[in-house]
Short mmCIF file of C-alpha atoms in Angstrom, two decimals:
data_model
loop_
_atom_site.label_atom_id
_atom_site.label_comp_id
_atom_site.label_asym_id
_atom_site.label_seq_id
_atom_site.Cartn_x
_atom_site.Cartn_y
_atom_site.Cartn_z
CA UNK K 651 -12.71 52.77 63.06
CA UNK K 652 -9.58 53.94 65.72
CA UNK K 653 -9.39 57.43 65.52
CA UNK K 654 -6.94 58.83 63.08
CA UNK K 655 -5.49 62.47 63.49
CA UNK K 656 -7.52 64.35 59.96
CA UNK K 657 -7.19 67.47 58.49
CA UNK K 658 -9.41 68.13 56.32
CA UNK K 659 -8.06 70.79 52.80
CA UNK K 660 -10.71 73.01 51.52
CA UNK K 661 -8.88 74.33 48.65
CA UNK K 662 -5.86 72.87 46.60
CA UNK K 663 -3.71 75.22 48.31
CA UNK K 664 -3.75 74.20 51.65
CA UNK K 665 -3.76 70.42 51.17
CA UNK K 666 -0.37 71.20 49.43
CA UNK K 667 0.67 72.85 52.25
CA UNK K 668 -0.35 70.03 54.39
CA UNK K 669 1.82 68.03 52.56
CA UNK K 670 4.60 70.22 51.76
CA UNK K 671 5.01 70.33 55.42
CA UNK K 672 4.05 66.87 56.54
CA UNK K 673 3.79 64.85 53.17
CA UNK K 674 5.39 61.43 54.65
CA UNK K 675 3.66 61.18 57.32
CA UNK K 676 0.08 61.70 56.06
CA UNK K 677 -1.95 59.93 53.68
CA UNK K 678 -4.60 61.42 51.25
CA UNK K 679 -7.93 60.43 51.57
CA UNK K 680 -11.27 61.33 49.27
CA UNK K 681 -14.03 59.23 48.60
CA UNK K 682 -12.46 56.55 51.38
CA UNK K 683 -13.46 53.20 49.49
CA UNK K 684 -9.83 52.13 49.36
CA UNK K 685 -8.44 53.64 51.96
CA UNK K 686 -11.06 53.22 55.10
CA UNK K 687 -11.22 49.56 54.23
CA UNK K 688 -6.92 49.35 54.26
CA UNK K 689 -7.37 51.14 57.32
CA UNK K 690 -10.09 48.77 58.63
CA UNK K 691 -8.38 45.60 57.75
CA UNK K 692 -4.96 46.55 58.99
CA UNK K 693 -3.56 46.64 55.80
CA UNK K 694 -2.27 50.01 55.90
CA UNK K 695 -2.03 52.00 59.10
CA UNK K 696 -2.22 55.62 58.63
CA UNK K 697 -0.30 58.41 61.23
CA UNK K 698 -2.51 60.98 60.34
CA UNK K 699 -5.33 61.89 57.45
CA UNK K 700 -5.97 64.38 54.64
CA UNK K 701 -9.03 64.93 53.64
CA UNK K 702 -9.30 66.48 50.27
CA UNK K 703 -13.05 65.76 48.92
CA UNK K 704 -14.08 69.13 50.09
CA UNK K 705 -12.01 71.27 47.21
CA UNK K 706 -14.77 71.68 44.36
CA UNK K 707 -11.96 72.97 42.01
CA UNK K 708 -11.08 69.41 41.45
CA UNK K 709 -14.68 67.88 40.33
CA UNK K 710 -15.24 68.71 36.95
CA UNK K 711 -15.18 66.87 33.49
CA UNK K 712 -13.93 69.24 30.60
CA UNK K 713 -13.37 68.56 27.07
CA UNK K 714 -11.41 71.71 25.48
CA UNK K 715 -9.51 71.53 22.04
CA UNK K 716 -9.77 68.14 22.02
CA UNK K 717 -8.36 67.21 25.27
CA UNK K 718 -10.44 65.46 28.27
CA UNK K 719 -9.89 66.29 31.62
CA UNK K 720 -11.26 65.03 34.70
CA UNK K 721 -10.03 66.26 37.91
CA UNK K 722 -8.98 63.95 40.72
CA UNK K 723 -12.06 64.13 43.16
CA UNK K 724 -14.69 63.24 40.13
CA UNK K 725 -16.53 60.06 41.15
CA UNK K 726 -16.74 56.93 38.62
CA UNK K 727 -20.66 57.51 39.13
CA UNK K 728 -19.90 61.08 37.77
CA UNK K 729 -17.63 59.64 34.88
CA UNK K 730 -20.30 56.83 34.03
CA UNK K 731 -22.93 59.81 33.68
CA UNK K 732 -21.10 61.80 31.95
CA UNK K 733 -21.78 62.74 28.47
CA UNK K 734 -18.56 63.82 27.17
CA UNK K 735 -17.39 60.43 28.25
CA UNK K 736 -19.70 58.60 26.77
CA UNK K 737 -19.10 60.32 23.53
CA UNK K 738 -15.42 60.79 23.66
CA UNK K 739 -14.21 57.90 25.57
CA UNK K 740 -16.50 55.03 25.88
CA UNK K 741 -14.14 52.34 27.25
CA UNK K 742 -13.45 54.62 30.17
CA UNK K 743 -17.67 54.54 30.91
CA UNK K 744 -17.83 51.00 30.72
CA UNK K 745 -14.61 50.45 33.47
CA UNK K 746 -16.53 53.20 35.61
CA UNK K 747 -20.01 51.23 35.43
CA UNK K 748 -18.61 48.26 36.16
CA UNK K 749 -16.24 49.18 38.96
CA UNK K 750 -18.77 48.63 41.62
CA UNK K 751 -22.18 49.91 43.49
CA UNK K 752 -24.10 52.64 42.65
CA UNK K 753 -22.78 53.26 46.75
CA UNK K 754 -19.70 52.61 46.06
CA UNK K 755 -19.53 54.58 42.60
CA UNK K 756 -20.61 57.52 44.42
CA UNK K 757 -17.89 57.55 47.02
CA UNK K 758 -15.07 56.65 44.78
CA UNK K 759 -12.87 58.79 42.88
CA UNK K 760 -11.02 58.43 39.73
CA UNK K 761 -7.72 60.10 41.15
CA UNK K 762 -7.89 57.56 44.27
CA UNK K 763 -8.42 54.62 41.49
CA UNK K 764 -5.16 56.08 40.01
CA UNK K 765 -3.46 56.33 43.27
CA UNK K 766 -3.94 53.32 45.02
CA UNK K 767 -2.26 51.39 42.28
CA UNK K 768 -4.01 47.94 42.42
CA UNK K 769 -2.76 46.05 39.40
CA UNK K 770 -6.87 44.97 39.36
CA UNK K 771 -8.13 48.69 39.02
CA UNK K 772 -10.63 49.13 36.39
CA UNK K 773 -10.13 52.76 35.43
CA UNK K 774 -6.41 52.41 34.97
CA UNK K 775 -6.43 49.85 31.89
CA UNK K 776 -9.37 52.11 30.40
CA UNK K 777 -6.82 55.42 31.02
CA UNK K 778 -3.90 53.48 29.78
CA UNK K 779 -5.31 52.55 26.43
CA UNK K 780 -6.24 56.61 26.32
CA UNK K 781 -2.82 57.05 26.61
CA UNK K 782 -3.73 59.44 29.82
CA UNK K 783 -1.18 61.70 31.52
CA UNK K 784 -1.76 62.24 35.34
CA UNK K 785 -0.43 65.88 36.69
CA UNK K 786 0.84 65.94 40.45
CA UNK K 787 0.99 69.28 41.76
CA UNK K 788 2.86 70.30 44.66
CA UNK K 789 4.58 73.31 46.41
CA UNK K 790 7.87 73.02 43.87
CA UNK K 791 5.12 73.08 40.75
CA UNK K 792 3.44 70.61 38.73
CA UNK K 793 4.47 67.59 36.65
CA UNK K 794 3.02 65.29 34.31
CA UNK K 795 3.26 61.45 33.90
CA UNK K 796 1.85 58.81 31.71
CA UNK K 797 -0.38 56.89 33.57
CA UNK K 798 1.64 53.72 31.95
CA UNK K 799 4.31 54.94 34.13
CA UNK K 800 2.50 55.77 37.39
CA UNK K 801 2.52 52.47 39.12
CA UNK K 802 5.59 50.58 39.87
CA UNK K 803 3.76 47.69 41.74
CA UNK K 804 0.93 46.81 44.04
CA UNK K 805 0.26 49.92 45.69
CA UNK K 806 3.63 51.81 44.75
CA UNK K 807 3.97 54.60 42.47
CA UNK K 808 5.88 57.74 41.15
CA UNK K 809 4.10 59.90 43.76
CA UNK K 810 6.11 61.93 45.80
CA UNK K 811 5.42 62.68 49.46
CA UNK K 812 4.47 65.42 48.84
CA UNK K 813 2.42 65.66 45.51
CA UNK K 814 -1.40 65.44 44.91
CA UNK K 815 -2.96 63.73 41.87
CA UNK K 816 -5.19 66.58 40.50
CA UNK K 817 -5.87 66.01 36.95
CA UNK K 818 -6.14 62.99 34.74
CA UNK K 819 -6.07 64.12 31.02
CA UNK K 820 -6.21 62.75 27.28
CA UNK K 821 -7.49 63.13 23.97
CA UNK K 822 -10.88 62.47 22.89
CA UNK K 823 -10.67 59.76 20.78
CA UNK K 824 -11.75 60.68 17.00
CA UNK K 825 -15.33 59.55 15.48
CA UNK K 826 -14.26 56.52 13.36
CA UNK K 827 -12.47 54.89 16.86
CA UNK K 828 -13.60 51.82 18.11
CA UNK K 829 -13.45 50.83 21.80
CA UNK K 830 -14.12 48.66 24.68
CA UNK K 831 -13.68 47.44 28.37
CA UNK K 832 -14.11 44.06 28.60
CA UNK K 833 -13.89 42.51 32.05
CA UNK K 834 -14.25 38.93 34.16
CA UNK K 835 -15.34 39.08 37.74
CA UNK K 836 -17.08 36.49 40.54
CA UNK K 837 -20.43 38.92 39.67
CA UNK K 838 -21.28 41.71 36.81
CA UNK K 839 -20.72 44.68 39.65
CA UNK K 840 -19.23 45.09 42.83
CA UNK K 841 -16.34 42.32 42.37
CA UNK K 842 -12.97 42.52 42.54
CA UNK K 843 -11.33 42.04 38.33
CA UNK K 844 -10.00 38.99 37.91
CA UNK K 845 -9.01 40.05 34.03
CA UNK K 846 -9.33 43.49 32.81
CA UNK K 847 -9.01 44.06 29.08
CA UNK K 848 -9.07 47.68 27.52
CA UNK K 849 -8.92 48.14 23.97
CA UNK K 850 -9.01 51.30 21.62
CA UNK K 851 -7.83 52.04 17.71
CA UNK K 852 -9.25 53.78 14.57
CA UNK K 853 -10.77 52.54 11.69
CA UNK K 854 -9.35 53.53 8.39
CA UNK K 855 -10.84 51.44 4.83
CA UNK K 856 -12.05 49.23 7.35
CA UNK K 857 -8.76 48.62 8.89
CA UNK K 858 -7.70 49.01 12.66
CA UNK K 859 -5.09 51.72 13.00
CA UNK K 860 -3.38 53.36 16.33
CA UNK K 861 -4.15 50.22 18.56
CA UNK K 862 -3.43 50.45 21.78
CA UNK K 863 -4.46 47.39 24.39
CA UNK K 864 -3.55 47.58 28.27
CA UNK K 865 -4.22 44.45 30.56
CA UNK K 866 -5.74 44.36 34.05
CA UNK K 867 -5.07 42.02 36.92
CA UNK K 868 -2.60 39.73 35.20
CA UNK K 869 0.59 41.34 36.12
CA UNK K 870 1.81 43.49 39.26
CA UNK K 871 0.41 46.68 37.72
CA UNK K 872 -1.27 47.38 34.72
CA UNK K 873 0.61 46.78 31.52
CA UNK K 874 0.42 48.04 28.28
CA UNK K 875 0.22 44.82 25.29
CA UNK K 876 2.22 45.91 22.26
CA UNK K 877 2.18 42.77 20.82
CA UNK K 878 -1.17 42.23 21.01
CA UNK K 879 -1.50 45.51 19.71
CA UNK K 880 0.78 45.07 16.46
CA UNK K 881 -1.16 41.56 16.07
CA UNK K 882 -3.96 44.41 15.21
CA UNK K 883 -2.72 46.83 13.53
CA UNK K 884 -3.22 47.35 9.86
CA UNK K 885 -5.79 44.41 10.00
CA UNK K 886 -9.32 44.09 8.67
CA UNK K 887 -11.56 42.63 12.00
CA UNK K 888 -12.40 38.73 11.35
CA UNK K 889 -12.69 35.88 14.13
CA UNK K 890 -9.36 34.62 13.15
CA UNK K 891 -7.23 37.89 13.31
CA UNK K 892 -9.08 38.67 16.86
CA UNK K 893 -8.21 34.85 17.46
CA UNK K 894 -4.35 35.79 17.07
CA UNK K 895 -4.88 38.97 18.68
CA UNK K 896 -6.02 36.87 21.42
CA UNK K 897 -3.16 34.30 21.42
CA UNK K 898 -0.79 37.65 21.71
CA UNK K 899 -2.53 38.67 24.45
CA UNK K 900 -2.31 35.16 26.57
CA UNK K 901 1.69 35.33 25.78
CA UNK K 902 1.61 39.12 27.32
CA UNK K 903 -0.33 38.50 30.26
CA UNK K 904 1.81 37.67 33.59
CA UNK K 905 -0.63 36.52 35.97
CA UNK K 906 -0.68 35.12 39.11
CA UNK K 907 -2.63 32.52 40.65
CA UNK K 908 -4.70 33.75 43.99
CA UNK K 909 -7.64 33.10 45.67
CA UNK K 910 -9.73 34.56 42.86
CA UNK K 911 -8.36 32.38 39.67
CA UNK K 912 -5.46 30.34 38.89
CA UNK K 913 -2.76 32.47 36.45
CA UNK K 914 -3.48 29.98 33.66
CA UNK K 915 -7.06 30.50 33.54
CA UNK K 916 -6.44 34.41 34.17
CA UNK K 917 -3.67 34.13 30.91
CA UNK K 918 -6.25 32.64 28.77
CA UNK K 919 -9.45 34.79 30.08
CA UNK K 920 -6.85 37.94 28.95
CA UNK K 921 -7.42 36.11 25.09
CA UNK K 922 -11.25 35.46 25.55
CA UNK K 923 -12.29 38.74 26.76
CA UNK K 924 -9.95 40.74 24.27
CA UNK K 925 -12.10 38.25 21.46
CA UNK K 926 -15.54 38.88 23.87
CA UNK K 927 -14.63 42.98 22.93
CA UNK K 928 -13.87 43.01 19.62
CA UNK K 929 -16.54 40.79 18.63
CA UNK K 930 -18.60 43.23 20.33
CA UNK K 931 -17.57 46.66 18.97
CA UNK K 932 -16.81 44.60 15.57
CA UNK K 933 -20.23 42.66 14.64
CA UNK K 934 -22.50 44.46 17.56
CA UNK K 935 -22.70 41.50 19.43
CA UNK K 936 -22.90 40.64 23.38
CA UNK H 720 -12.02 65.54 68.44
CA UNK H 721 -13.90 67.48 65.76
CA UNK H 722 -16.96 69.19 65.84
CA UNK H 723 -19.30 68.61 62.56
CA UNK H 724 -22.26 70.00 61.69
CA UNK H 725 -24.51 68.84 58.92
CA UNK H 726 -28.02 67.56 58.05
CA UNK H 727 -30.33 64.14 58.37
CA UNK H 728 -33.65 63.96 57.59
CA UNK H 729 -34.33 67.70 57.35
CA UNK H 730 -32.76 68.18 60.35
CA UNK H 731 -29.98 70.16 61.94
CA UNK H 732 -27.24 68.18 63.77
CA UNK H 733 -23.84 69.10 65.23
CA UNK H 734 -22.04 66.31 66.74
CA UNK H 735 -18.54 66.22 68.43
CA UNK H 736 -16.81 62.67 67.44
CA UNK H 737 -13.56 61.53 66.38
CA UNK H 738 -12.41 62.28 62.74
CA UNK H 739 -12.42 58.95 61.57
CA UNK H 740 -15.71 57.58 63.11
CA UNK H 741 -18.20 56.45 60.23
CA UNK H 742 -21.35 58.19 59.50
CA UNK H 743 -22.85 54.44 60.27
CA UNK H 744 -21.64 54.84 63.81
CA UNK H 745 -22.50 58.44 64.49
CA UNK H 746 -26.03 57.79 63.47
CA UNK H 747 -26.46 54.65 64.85
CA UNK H 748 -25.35 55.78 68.84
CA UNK H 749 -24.88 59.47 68.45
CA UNK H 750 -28.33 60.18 67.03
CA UNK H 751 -30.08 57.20 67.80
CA UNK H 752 -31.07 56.14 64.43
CA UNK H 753 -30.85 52.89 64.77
CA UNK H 754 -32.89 51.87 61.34
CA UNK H 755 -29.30 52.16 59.39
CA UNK H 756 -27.62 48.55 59.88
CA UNK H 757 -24.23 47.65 59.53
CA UNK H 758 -23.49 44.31 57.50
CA UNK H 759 -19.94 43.66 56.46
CA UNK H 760 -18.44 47.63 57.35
CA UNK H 761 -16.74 47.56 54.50
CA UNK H 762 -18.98 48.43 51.56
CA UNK H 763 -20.02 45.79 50.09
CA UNK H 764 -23.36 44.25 51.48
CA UNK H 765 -25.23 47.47 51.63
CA UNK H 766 -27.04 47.25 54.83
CA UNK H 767 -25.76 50.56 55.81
CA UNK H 768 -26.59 52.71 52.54
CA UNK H 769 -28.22 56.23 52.91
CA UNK H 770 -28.48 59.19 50.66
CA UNK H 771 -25.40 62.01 50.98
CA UNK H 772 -27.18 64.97 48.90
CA UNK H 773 -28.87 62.62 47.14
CA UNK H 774 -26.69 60.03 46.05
CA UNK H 775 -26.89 56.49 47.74
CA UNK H 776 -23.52 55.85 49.40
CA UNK H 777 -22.45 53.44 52.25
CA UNK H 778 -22.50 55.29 55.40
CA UNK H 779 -19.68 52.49 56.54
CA UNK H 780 -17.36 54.11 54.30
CA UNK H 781 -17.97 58.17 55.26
CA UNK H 782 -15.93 59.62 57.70
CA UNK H 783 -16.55 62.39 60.20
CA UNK H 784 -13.77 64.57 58.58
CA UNK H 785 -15.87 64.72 54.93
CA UNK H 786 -19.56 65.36 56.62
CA UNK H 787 -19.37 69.25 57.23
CA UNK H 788 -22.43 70.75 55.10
CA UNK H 789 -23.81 67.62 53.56
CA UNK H 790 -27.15 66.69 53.39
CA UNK H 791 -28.08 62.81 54.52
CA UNK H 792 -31.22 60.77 54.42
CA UNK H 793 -31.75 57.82 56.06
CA UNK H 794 -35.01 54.93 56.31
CA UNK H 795 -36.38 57.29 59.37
CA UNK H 796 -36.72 59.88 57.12
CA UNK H 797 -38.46 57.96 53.86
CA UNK H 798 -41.90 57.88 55.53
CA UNK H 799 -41.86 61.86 55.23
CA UNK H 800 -41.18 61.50 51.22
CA UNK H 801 -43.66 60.08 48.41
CA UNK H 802 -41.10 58.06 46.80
CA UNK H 803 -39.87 56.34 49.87
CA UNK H 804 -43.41 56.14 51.06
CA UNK H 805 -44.66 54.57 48.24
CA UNK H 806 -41.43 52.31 48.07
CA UNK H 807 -42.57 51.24 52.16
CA UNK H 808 -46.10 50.19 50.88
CA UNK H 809 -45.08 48.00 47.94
CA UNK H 810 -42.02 46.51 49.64
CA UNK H 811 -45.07 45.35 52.16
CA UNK H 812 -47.13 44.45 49.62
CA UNK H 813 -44.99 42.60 47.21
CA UNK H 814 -43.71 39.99 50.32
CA UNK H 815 -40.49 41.47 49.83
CA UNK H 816 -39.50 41.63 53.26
CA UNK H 817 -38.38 38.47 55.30
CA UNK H 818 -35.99 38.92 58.32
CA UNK H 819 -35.78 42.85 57.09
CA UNK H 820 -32.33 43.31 57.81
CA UNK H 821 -31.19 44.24 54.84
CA UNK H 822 -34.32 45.98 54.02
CA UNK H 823 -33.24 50.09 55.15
CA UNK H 824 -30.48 49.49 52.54
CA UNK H 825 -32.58 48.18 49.60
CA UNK H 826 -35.14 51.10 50.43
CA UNK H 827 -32.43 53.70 50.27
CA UNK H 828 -30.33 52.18 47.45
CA UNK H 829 -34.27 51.95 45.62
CA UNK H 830 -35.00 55.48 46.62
CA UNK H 831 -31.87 56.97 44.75
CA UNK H 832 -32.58 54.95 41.67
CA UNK H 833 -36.47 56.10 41.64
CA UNK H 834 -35.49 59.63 42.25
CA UNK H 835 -33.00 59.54 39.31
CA UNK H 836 -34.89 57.26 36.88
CA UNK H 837 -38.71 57.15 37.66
CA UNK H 838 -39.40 54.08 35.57
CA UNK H 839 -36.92 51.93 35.54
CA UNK H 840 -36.34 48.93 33.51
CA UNK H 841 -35.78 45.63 35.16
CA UNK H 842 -31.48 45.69 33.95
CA UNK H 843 -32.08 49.24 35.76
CA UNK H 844 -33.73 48.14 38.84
CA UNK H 845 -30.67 45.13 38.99
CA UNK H 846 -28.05 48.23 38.12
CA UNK H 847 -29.56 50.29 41.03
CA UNK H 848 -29.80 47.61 43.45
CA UNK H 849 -26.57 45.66 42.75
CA UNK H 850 -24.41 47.19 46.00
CA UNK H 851 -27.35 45.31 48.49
CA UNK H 852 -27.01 42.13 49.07
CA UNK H 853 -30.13 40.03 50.49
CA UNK H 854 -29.33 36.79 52.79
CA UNK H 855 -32.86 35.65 53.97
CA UNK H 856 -34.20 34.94 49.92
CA UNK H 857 -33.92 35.42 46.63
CA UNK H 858 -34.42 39.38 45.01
CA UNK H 859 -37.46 38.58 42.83
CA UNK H 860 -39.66 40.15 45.48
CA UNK H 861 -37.77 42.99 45.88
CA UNK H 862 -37.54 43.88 41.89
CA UNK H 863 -40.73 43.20 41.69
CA UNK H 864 -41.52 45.97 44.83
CA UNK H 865 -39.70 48.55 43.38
CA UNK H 866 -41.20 48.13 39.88
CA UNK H 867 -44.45 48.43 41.46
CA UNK H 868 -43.18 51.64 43.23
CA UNK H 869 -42.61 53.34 39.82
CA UNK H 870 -45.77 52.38 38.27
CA UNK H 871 -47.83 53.73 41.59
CA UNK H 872 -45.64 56.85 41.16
CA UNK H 873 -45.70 57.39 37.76
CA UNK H 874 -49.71 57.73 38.29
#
């Protein structure tokens, strides 16, 4: 790779300094999956560096009161692992197994997932249907923001010059909650989402309450599907109310046709894997 | 230029290199360990993978600027460990070597997953070696080598 002026933060502190002083014209790198590769393929050329994996204080999974927090440089290998996850927010271990490689899982952190805003992400729908805040810190303080409202396209967010992602945060989802991350891709791991479908509610009497859906890879960013939601809610599971769940979910997705799938196919695929989930967390199948 | 110091195979190193050159490159033609291979360089064929304190990463995708401290294994240094040996005899045994290119990677990327889970099942063995990607033949072999690892190991 050309060489790249990098300064590398040991502490929180002094990568907010870094870009406090210098925050347009230097980009954050951690784990490097996203951002070597950019770099690599011209995609994104890069003045200078700022290596942050080196500050510890911002690797750990907590659960306290309720609330889940996973700091920025945690790895989705970390996340997949981890057993608060697994117990308190299952759909966001089954978007970090699936993301890619056990090498690639490794290197990759949830706070670059976050930050490199690719509408095919597969954390972001799982953090989305948490209804996860993200807090930026900088020199002027910290701030929070819905992850819902993070992104504003491919590769664009809220992020200001100078701000860091250091915490993604949410609450553990009660015992009677059902949910799932149901995705399509060319193979099981290490492929790019062509349709990303998170899902999460409660069951009350046997009836889905607090339903909240987000959609992967069928719209500029990630979007939150209300309808598809409300097509839930208040609903006893059966084939034919996941069926019009399903339809809702076609109608909500935006997609696009690329060289991975056509935006019909990817519309549709939205329904089938939302149906694929359900059926899934519903009747233990798949 | 930077100066970094850190660790391969037991080993102290301290190389001066540009920020942004990959692990891949420094130990390919700074240290002369030449059994890492590079693929596609950008993560996803596996040829280059190595252990960074034990956890199998590609070594395409590590930069200078993040090596300070860490601790890296590569194939040349497997022959000095009982997993990787025994992972060496079976991948010879089990036919589950053709051209061998991609072979350093499988034995790393096998070498994490045997160190973590000593007796995998075969969904765990596919799991653990999904990142390497074989061109020569099918993975059968190769499964089958690393299942016969953990059963010699588990001994």
């Amino acid at each position: 790779m050309r060489e790249i002026e990098t300064v590398a933060a040991r502490t929180l502190d002094e990568a907010l300094d870094v870009l406090a002083r210098r925050g347009d014209g230097i980009r954050v790198i951690a784990g490097g999956t996203d951002v070597i590769v950019q770099e690599l393929e011209r995609r994104k050329e890069a003045r200078a560096l700022l290596s942050i994996g080196g500050i510890g204080a911002l690797r750990s999974i907590t659960e306290d009161g309720g609330r889940v927090r996973i700091g920025a440089l945690v790895t989705h290998r970390e996340i997949e692992r981890s057993p608060v996850i697994r117990r308190r927010a299952p759909l966001l271990r089954e978007a970090a197994f699936i993301v890619g490689s056990p090498q690639i899982k490794n290197l990759a952190t949830i706070g670059g997932n976050i930050a490199n805003a690719s509408p095919v992400a597969d954390s972001v729908p799982a953090l989305m249907a948490l209804e996860a805040t993200i807090t930026l810190a900088s020199r002027r303080g910290e701030r929070r923001v819905p992850v819902a409202e993070f992104a504003t396209g491919p590769g664009r967010t809220v992020r200001r010059p100078d701000e860091l992602i250091t915490e993604v945060s949410f609450d553990a989802l009660p015992p009677d909650s059902v949910s799932f991350y149901e995705r399509l891709g060319q193979r099981r791991l290490l492929s790019i989402s062509k349709v990303g479908v998170a899902f999460r509610a409660r069951l009350r009497d046997g009836r889905f309450a607090g339903v909240a859906v987000a959609l992967g890879a069928v719209a500029p960013t990630v979007i939150m599907a209300p309808r598809t939601a409300a097509a839930l809610e208040g609903e006893r599971y059966s084939p034919e109310v996941a069926g019009r769940a399903a339809r809702a979910a076609e109608e909500e997705s935006r997609a696009i046709t690329d060289l991975r799938s056509t935006s019909d196919y990817r519309n549709r695929m939205a329904g089938a894997l939302l149906v694929r989930g359900l059926a899934r967390v519903m009747e233990g199948r798949g | 230029m930077i100066r970094v110091g850190f660790t391969v195979n037991g080993r102290s190193v301290s190389v001066e290199t540009s920020p942004t050159r990959t692990l891949l490159d420094i130990l390919r033609e700074d240290l002369g360990l030449t059994g890492t291979k590079e693929g596609c360089g950008k993560g996803e064929c596996g040829a280059c993978t190595v252990l960074m304190d034990g956890r199998a990463v590609a070594s395409c995708l590590v930069i200078a600027a993040g090596l300070e401290g860490r601790d890296v294994l590569t194939v040349e240094g497997l022959a000095g460990d009982r997993i990787g040996r025994a992972l060496q005899d079976a991948f010879v045994e089990a036919g589950a070597v053709q051209c061998g290119y991609c072979i350093p990677g499988f034995l790393m990327a096998a070498r994490a997953l045997l160190a973590e889970t000593p007796s995998p099942s075969t969904e765990e063995i596919r799991e653990g070696l999904s990142g390497n990607i074989c061109r020569c033949t099918g993975y059968v072999k190769i499964f089958d080598a690393v299942n016969l690892a953990a059963r010699r190991l588990a001994r």
